[in-house]
PDB file of C-alpha atoms in Angstrom:
ATOM      1  CA  MET A  13     118.523  -4.421  12.159  1.00 79.00           C
ATOM      2  CA  ASP A  14     119.726  -4.124  15.644  1.00 85.00           C
ATOM      3  CA  LYS A  15     122.008  -6.955  16.576  1.00 82.00           C
ATOM      4  CA  ASP A  16     120.096  -7.576  19.808  1.00 88.00           C
ATOM      5  CA  LYS A  17     116.687  -7.792  18.024  1.00 85.00           C
ATOM      6  CA  TYR A  18     114.993 -10.586  16.191  1.00 83.00           C
ATOM      7  CA  ARG A  19     112.398 -10.158  13.407  1.00 81.00           C
ATOM      8  CA  ILE A  20     109.629 -12.626  13.480  1.00 84.00           C
ATOM      9  CA  ILE A  21     106.661 -13.484  11.245  1.00 83.00           C
ATOM     10  CA  LYS A  22     103.900 -15.643  12.505  1.00 82.00           C
ATOM     11  CA  ILE A  23     100.813 -16.116  10.434  1.00 80.00           C
ATOM     12  CA  GLY A  24      97.531 -18.251  10.511  1.00 82.00           C
ATOM     13  CA  LYS A  25      96.119 -20.526   7.895  1.00 79.00           C
ATOM     14  CA  GLU A  26      94.553 -17.931   5.900  1.00 80.00           C
ATOM     15  CA  ALA A  27      97.659 -15.857   5.328  1.00 85.00           C
ATOM     16  CA  LEU A  28      99.647 -19.071   4.792  1.00 83.00           C
ATOM     17  CA  TYR A  29      97.466 -20.168   1.865  1.00 80.00           C
ATOM     18  CA  GLU A  30      97.330 -16.540   0.564  1.00 83.00           C
ATOM     19  CA  PHE A  31     101.098 -16.695   0.530  1.00 86.00           C
ATOM     20  CA  ILE A  32     101.018 -20.134  -1.267  1.00 83.00           C
ATOM     21  CA  TYR A  33      98.560 -18.979  -3.900  1.00 81.00           C
ATOM     22  CA  GLU A  34     100.518 -15.925  -4.710  1.00 85.00           C
ATOM     23  CA  LYS A  35     103.637 -18.054  -5.020  1.00 83.00           C
ATOM     24  CA  PHE A  36     101.834 -20.284  -7.450  1.00 80.00           C
ATOM     25  CA  ILE A  37     100.615 -17.336  -9.595  1.00 79.00           C
ATOM     26  CA  GLU A  38     104.284 -15.923  -9.588  1.00 83.00           C
ATOM     27  CA  ASN A  39     105.668 -19.164 -10.603  1.00 82.00           C
ATOM     28  CA  GLN A  40     103.048 -20.856 -12.806  1.00 77.00           C
ATOM     29  CA  GLU A  41     105.646 -21.366 -15.602  1.00 78.00           C
ATOM     30  CA  GLU A  42     108.017 -23.161 -13.300  1.00 80.00           C
ATOM     31  CA  TYR A  43     105.497 -25.149 -11.362  1.00 80.00           C
ATOM     32  CA  LEU A  44     102.936 -26.009 -14.150  1.00 78.00           C
ATOM     33  CA  GLY A  45     104.970 -25.356 -17.348  1.00 76.00           C
ATOM     34  CA  VAL A  46     102.568 -22.813 -18.669  1.00 74.00           C
ATOM     35  CA  ASN A  47     102.840 -19.132 -19.558  1.00 73.00           C
ATOM     36  CA  ALA A  48     100.681 -17.190 -16.940  1.00 68.00           C
ATOM     37  CA  LEU A  49      99.407 -14.918 -19.981  1.00 69.00           C
ATOM     38  CA  GLU A  50      98.044 -17.898 -21.707  1.00 76.00           C
ATOM     39  CA  VAL A  51      96.061 -19.614 -18.921  1.00 79.00           C
ATOM     40  CA  MET A  52      93.270 -18.972 -16.507  1.00 82.00           C
ATOM     41  CA  ASN A  53      93.645 -20.545 -12.946  1.00 79.00           C
ATOM     42  CA  SER A  54      91.342 -21.478 -10.123  1.00 83.00           C
ATOM     43  CA  PHE A  55      92.135 -22.717  -6.567  1.00 82.00           C
ATOM     44  CA  GLU A  56      90.475 -24.025  -3.489  1.00 85.00           C
ATOM     45  CA  ILE A  57      91.659 -24.410   0.074  1.00 83.00           C
ATOM     46  CA  ASP A  58      90.596 -26.846   2.751  1.00 83.00           C
ATOM     47  CA  PHE A  59      91.741 -25.209   5.923  1.00 78.00           C
ATOM     48  CA  GLN A  60      90.515 -27.973   8.201  1.00 78.00           C
ATOM     49  CA  ASN A  61      92.538 -30.729   6.523  1.00 77.00           C
ATOM     50  CA  GLY A  62      95.405 -28.588   5.199  1.00 78.00           C
ATOM     51  CA  ASN A  63      94.764 -29.206   1.407  1.00 82.00           C
ATOM     52  CA  PHE A  64      95.273 -26.878  -1.462  1.00 85.00           C
ATOM     53  CA  ILE A  65      94.372 -27.449  -5.031  1.00 88.00           C
ATOM     54  CA  PHE A  66      95.338 -25.273  -8.111  1.00 86.00           C
ATOM     55  CA  ILE A  67      94.118 -25.872 -11.633  1.00 88.00           C
ATOM     56  CA  ALA A  68      95.207 -24.066 -14.798  1.00 85.00           C
ATOM     57  CA  HIS A  69      93.492 -24.245 -18.220  1.00 86.00           C
ATOM     58  CA  LYS A  70      93.894 -22.509 -21.610  1.00 82.00           C
ATOM     59  CA  SER A  71      92.437 -18.974 -21.398  1.00 83.00           C
ATOM     60  CA  GLU A  72      91.153 -18.559 -24.991  1.00 80.00           C
ATOM     61  CA  ASP A  73      89.777 -20.682 -27.903  1.00 75.00           C
ATOM     62  CA  GLU A  74      91.032 -20.086 -31.470  1.00 73.00           C
ATOM     63  CA  ASN A  75      88.347 -17.389 -31.805  1.00 75.00           C
ATOM     64  CA  GLU A  76      89.770 -15.403 -28.791  1.00 72.00           C
ATOM     65  CA  ASN A  77      86.669 -16.315 -26.659  1.00 78.00           C
ATOM     66  CA  ILE A  78      87.271 -16.564 -22.959  1.00 80.00           C
ATOM     67  CA  ILE A  79      87.126 -20.177 -21.830  1.00 81.00           C
ATOM     68  CA  PRO A  80      85.761 -20.429 -18.268  1.00 84.00           C
ATOM     69  CA  LEU A  81      86.387 -23.482 -16.014  1.00 86.00           C
ATOM     70  CA  PRO A  82      83.714 -25.975 -17.008  1.00 89.00           C
ATOM     71  CA  LYS A  83      80.888 -26.078 -14.686  1.00 90.00           C
ATOM     72  CA  GLU A  84      81.234 -29.957 -14.260  1.00 92.00           C
ATOM     73  CA  ILE A  85      84.372 -29.321 -12.390  1.00 92.00           C
ATOM     74  CA  ASP A  86      83.827 -29.225  -8.653  1.00 92.00           C
ATOM     75  CA  LEU A  87      87.201 -28.151  -7.205  1.00 91.00           C
ATOM     76  CA  VAL A  88      86.043 -28.886  -3.626  1.00 90.00           C
ATOM     77  CA  LYS A  89      84.984 -32.438  -4.618  1.00 87.00           C
ATOM     78  CA  LEU A  90      87.995 -32.987  -6.773  1.00 87.00           C
ATOM     79  CA  MET A  91      90.256 -31.968  -3.876  1.00 85.00           C
ATOM     80  CA  ASP A  92      88.591 -34.382  -1.579  1.00 81.00           C
ATOM     81  CA  LYS A  93      88.751 -37.278  -4.139  1.00 76.00           C
ATOM     82  CA  MET A  94      92.180 -36.867  -5.606  1.00 75.00           C
ATOM     83  CA  GLY A  95      95.291 -37.726  -3.821  1.00 71.00           C
ATOM     84  CA  ASP A  96      98.413 -35.636  -4.004  1.00 72.00           C
ATOM     85  CA  THR A  97     100.001 -35.130  -7.327  1.00 73.00           C
ATOM     86  CA  THR A  98     103.416 -34.876  -5.764  1.00 71.00           C
ATOM     87  CA  SER A  99     105.064 -35.439  -2.372  1.00 67.00           C
ATOM     88  CA  THR A 100     107.372 -32.289  -2.892  1.00 72.00           C
ATOM     89  CA  MET A 101     107.089 -29.024  -4.816  1.00 76.00           C
ATOM     90  CA  PHE A 102     110.842 -29.405  -5.521  1.00 74.00           C
ATOM     91  CA  GLY A 103     110.698 -32.480  -7.544  1.00 68.00           C
ATOM     92  CA  LYS A 104     110.318 -32.749 -11.364  1.00 66.00           C
ATOM     93  CA  ASP A 105     106.807 -34.323 -11.345  1.00 67.00           C
ATOM     94  CA  ARG A 106     104.704 -31.787  -9.689  1.00 74.00           C
ATOM     95  CA  TYR A 107     101.710 -31.757 -11.917  1.00 78.00           C
ATOM     96  CA  ILE A 108      99.485 -34.014 -14.094  1.00 75.00           C
ATOM     97  CA  GLU A 109      97.351 -33.390 -16.974  1.00 78.00           C
ATOM     98  CA  LEU A 110      93.772 -34.833 -16.982  1.00 80.00           C
ATOM     99  CA  SER A 111      90.828 -34.621 -19.596  1.00 83.00           C
ATOM    100  CA  LEU A 112      87.533 -33.276 -18.486  1.00 87.00           C
ATOM    101  CA  LYS A 113      86.146 -36.915 -18.481  1.00 84.00           C
ATOM    102  CA  GLU A 114      89.050 -38.054 -16.209  1.00 78.00           C
ATOM    103  CA  ILE A 115      88.444 -35.252 -13.860  1.00 84.00           C
ATOM    104  CA  ILE A 116      84.683 -36.115 -13.701  1.00 84.00           C
ATOM    105  CA  ASP A 117      85.604 -39.714 -13.214  1.00 77.00           C
ATOM    106  CA  ILE A 118      87.788 -38.813 -10.188  1.00 77.00           C
ATOM    107  CA  GLN A 119      85.139 -36.658  -8.734  1.00 80.00           C
ATOM    108  CA  GLU A 120      82.506 -39.403  -8.851  1.00 76.00           C
ATOM    109  CA  ARG A 121      84.558 -42.173  -7.414  1.00 65.00           C
ATOM    110  CA  LYS A 122      83.868 -43.287  -3.890  1.00 51.00           C
ATOM    111  CA  ILE A 123      87.515 -43.554  -2.893  1.00 49.00           C
ATOM    112  CA  ALA A 124      90.340 -41.013  -3.296  1.00 50.00           C
ATOM    113  CA  THR A 125      92.989 -41.507  -5.960  1.00 55.00           C
ATOM    114  CA  TYR A 126      96.609 -42.107  -4.960  1.00 51.00           C
ATOM    115  CA  ARG A 127      99.781 -40.334  -6.250  1.00 51.00           C
ATOM    116  CA  GLY A 128     102.264 -38.806  -4.028  1.00 54.00           C
ATOM    117  CA  ASP A 129     102.377 -41.965  -1.944  1.00 62.00           C
ATOM    118  CA  VAL A 130     102.139 -44.571  -4.576  1.00 78.00           C
ATOM    119  CA  MET A 131     103.366 -43.310  -7.915  1.00 79.00           C
ATOM    120  CA  ASN A 132     106.945 -44.154  -8.467  1.00 79.00           C
ATOM    121  CA  ARG A 133     107.153 -46.243  -5.296  1.00 82.00           C
ATOM    122  CA  ILE A 134     109.324 -49.293  -5.408  1.00 85.00           C
ATOM    123  CA  VAL A 135     107.558 -52.384  -4.734  1.00 88.00           C
ATOM    124  CA  LYS A 136     107.963 -56.087  -4.660  1.00 92.00           C
ATOM    125  CA  VAL A 137     105.285 -58.028  -6.738  1.00 94.00           C
ATOM    126  CA  VAL A 138     104.690 -61.742  -6.244  1.00 95.00           C
ATOM    127  CA  ILE A 139     103.534 -63.298  -9.526  1.00 96.00           C
ATOM    128  CA  ASP A 140     100.573 -65.756  -9.060  1.00 94.00           C
ATOM    129  CA  ARG A 141      99.394 -65.619 -12.644  1.00 95.00           C
ATOM    130  CA  PRO A 142     102.485 -65.796 -14.873  1.00 97.00           C
ATOM    131  CA  LEU A 143     102.565 -64.725 -18.570  1.00 97.00           C
ATOM    132  CA  GLY A 144     101.119 -67.486 -20.439  1.00 96.00           C
ATOM    133  CA  SER A 145      98.710 -68.809 -17.846  1.00 96.00           C
ATOM    134  CA  TYR A 146      94.957 -68.680 -17.600  1.00 94.00           C
ATOM    135  CA  HIS A 147      92.640 -66.969 -14.997  1.00 92.00           C
ATOM    136  CA  PRO A 148      91.760 -69.610 -12.431  1.00 88.00           C
ATOM    137  CA  LYS A 149      87.858 -69.083 -12.775  1.00 88.00           C
ATOM    138  CA  HIS A 150      87.643 -67.565 -16.182  1.00 88.00           C
ATOM    139  CA  LYS A 151      89.476 -69.942 -18.577  1.00 87.00           C
ATOM    140  CA  ASP A 152      88.882 -67.587 -21.626  1.00 89.00           C
ATOM    141  CA  ILE A 153      91.126 -64.947 -20.017  1.00 93.00           C
ATOM    142  CA  TYR A 154      94.697 -65.649 -21.140  1.00 95.00           C
ATOM    143  CA  TYR A 155      97.441 -63.747 -19.301  1.00 96.00           C
ATOM    144  CA  SER A 156      99.706 -62.105 -22.026  1.00 96.00           C
ATOM    145  CA  VAL A 157     101.631 -60.146 -19.147  1.00 97.00           C
ATOM    146  CA  ASN A 158     102.749 -61.240 -15.648  1.00 98.00           C
ATOM    147  CA  TYR A 159     100.182 -60.472 -12.946  1.00 97.00           C
ATOM    148  CA  GLY A 160     100.347 -60.780  -9.226  1.00 96.00           C
ATOM    149  CA  TYR A 161     100.171 -58.878  -5.927  1.00 94.00           C
ATOM    150  CA  VAL A 162     102.115 -56.654  -3.624  1.00 91.00           C
ATOM    151  CA  PRO A 163     102.562 -58.361  -0.288  1.00 88.00           C
ATOM    152  CA  GLY A 164     101.473 -56.489   2.762  1.00 82.00           C
ATOM    153  CA  ILE A 165      99.445 -53.748   0.789  1.00 82.00           C
ATOM    154  CA  ILE A 166      95.824 -54.065   1.363  1.00 79.00           C
ATOM    155  CA  ALA A 167      93.617 -52.820  -1.601  1.00 79.00           C
ATOM    156  CA  PRO A 168      90.119 -51.173  -1.398  1.00 72.00           C
ATOM    157  CA  ASP A 169      88.618 -54.707  -1.778  1.00 75.00           C
ATOM    158  CA  GLY A 170      90.224 -55.889   1.315  1.00 79.00           C
ATOM    159  CA  GLU A 171      92.644 -58.203  -0.372  1.00 84.00           C
ATOM    160  CA  GLU A 172      96.335 -57.686  -1.020  1.00 88.00           C
ATOM    161  CA  GLN A 173      96.910 -55.159  -3.856  1.00 91.00           C
ATOM    162  CA  ASP A 174      96.856 -56.703  -7.422  1.00 94.00           C
ATOM    163  CA  ALA A 175      99.420 -55.470  -9.986  1.00 96.00           C
ATOM    164  CA  TYR A 176     100.212 -55.940 -13.592  1.00 98.00           C
ATOM    165  CA  VAL A 177     103.882 -56.317 -14.369  1.00 98.00           C
ATOM    166  CA  LEU A 178     104.852 -54.998 -17.762  1.00 98.00           C
ATOM    167  CA  GLY A 179     107.961 -54.754 -19.617  1.00 96.00           C
ATOM    168  CA  ILE A 180     109.142 -58.385 -19.155  1.00 96.00           C
ATOM    169  CA  ASN A 181     108.266 -60.890 -21.981  1.00 94.00           C
ATOM    170  CA  GLU A 182     108.622 -64.177 -20.022  1.00 96.00           C
ATOM    171  CA  PRO A 183     107.134 -65.702 -17.027  1.00 97.00           C
ATOM    172  CA  ILE A 184     108.681 -64.707 -13.711  1.00 97.00           C
ATOM    173  CA  LYS A 185     108.169 -65.431 -10.070  1.00 95.00           C
ATOM    174  CA  GLU A 186     108.579 -61.943  -8.672  1.00 95.00           C
ATOM    175  CA  LEU A 187     109.787 -58.519  -9.394  1.00 94.00           C
ATOM    176  CA  ILE A 188     111.134 -55.499  -7.689  1.00 92.00           C
ATOM    177  CA  GLY A 189     109.893 -52.605  -9.860  1.00 92.00           C
ATOM    178  CA  LYS A 190     108.252 -49.164  -9.826  1.00 90.00           C
ATOM    179  CA  VAL A 191     104.627 -48.328  -9.760  1.00 92.00           C
ATOM    180  CA  VAL A 192     103.876 -46.186 -12.906  1.00 92.00           C
ATOM    181  CA  ALA A 193     100.135 -46.171 -13.007  1.00 91.00           C
ATOM    182  CA  ILE A 194      96.933 -47.117 -11.238  1.00 91.00           C
ATOM    183  CA  ILE A 195      93.914 -48.687 -13.014  1.00 91.00           C
ATOM    184  CA  HIS A 196      90.696 -47.533 -11.435  1.00 86.00           C
ATOM    185  CA  ARG A 197      87.542 -49.574 -12.270  1.00 85.00           C
ATOM    186  CA  ASN A 198      84.490 -47.341 -12.144  1.00 78.00           C
ATOM    187  CA  ASP A 199      82.149 -50.466 -12.027  1.00 78.00           C
ATOM    188  CA  ASP A 200      84.134 -52.342  -9.552  1.00 77.00           C
ATOM    189  CA  VAL A 201      85.889 -51.800  -6.153  1.00 73.00           C
ATOM    190  CA  GLU A 202      89.080 -53.315  -7.292  1.00 82.00           C
ATOM    191  CA  GLU A 203      92.118 -51.201  -8.464  1.00 86.00           C
ATOM    192  CA  LYS A 204      95.229 -52.581 -10.124  1.00 93.00           C
ATOM    193  CA  TRP A 205      98.804 -51.153  -9.947  1.00 94.00           C
ATOM    194  CA  VAL A 206     101.059 -51.078 -13.109  1.00 96.00           C
ATOM    195  CA  VAL A 207     104.556 -52.024 -12.220  1.00 96.00           C
ATOM    196  CA  VAL A 208     107.581 -52.078 -14.457  1.00 96.00           C
ATOM    197  CA  PRO A 209     111.317 -52.631 -14.076  1.00 94.00           C
ATOM    198  CA  GLN A 210     113.065 -49.530 -12.535  1.00 89.00           C
ATOM    199  CA  GLY A 211     114.291 -47.308 -15.283  1.00 88.00           C
ATOM    200  CA  MET A 212     111.710 -48.432 -17.895  1.00 93.00           C
ATOM    201  CA  LYS A 213     109.444 -45.848 -19.676  1.00 91.00           C
ATOM    202  CA  ILE A 214     106.094 -46.619 -20.651  1.00 94.00           C
ATOM    203  CA  THR A 215     103.110 -44.621 -22.008  1.00 93.00           C
ATOM    204  CA  LYS A 216      99.405 -44.727 -21.186  1.00 92.00           C
ATOM    205  CA  ALA A 217      98.474 -45.961 -24.708  1.00 93.00           C
ATOM    206  CA  GLU A 218     101.139 -48.893 -24.226  1.00 96.00           C
ATOM    207  CA  ILE A 219      99.667 -49.842 -20.749  1.00 96.00           C
ATOM    208  CA  GLN A 220      96.026 -49.671 -22.267  1.00 95.00           C
ATOM    209  CA  GLU A 221      97.139 -52.073 -25.123  1.00 96.00           C
ATOM    210  CA  GLN A 222      98.843 -54.518 -22.768  1.00 97.00           C
ATOM    211  CA  VAL A 223      96.047 -54.857 -20.020  1.00 96.00           C
ATOM    212  CA  ASN A 224      93.196 -54.707 -22.430  1.00 95.00           C
ATOM    213  CA  PHE A 225      92.900 -58.571 -22.350  1.00 95.00           C
ATOM    214  CA  GLN A 226      91.405 -58.248 -18.945  1.00 93.00           C
ATOM    215  CA  GLU A 227      90.366 -54.536 -18.441  1.00 93.00           C
ATOM    216  CA  LYS A 228      88.067 -54.712 -21.517  1.00 92.00           C
ATOM    217  CA  TYR A 229      85.558 -56.357 -19.389  1.00 90.00           C
ATOM    218  CA  PHE A 230      85.488 -53.299 -17.056  1.00 90.00           C
ATOM    219  CA  ASP A 231      84.892 -49.454 -17.245  1.00 88.00           C
ATOM    220  CA  SER A 232      88.532 -48.667 -16.357  1.00 88.00           C
ATOM    221  CA  LEU A 233      90.483 -45.437 -16.223  1.00 87.00           C
ATOM    222  CA  ILE A 234      94.370 -45.317 -16.223  1.00 89.00           C
ATOM    223  CA  GLU A 235      95.888 -42.795 -13.877  1.00 85.00           C
ATOM    224  CA  MET A 236      99.553 -41.954 -14.179  1.00 81.00           C
ATOM    225  CA  LEU A 237     102.076 -39.031 -13.836  1.00 66.00           C
ATOM    226  CA  ILE A 238     102.848 -37.425 -17.118  1.00 54.00           C
TER     227      ILE A 238
END
C-alpha cells in the first residue's frame, strides 16, 4: 500500500451483523464450547435496537434424525425478553444453557431478564429478616437464611430489590457480596436476587433447596450463569 494512502472500510448495520454472524460460525467452539459439526444454529437481529441473539442446539438424536429448533422457541420474542448473557465477548461466561421450559418461561414473562448488568455484580445487602427470624406477616414462614434488600436498587414491584443471602450460617446485619442468581416468580411481579460471599461457588440445586422455605409458595424460576 502506498505510504500516502489510507485503506478504509465503512459498513452499515446489515454488513456489520453479517460479519458478526460469520464470526460466530467460525468460532462456535470458542464462544459456545461446542463442535460446529455437532450442532445446528439459528440467529436473529434487531437492527433498530442493536441486538443480536445466537442459539445452538444438538443437531441429531440417537437415531441420527435431524433435530430442528422447537417451534415453541420464538427468537424474536426471546431476544426482546432476555437480557444480555454477557457484557463482553472476551470474558469467560459468555453463554448460558437453558431448558426448553426455561426459554418459554422467559418468552412469556412481561419483563426482561437481567444478566450482563446484574449477574456477578458486587452489591451491599442490608438484612431485615435475619436467619432464625419469622416473616412479619406470615408467622409460619421461618427464615433459614438471611434475607434483606439492596439499597438504592428499585425492583419491578417498585420497592428496593429483595435478596436472599446464602453461604452464611449465622444471623448478620449486612453483606457485601456477589449476585449469582435471579429468582423470577411467574405468578408474582417480584423478583429476588441471590447473593453470596465473594469467591463462593453455589449450584442451582443448592439455591433451590435453600430458598424453598419461601419460594415453594410461588411458581419460581432460578436464572443463573453456568
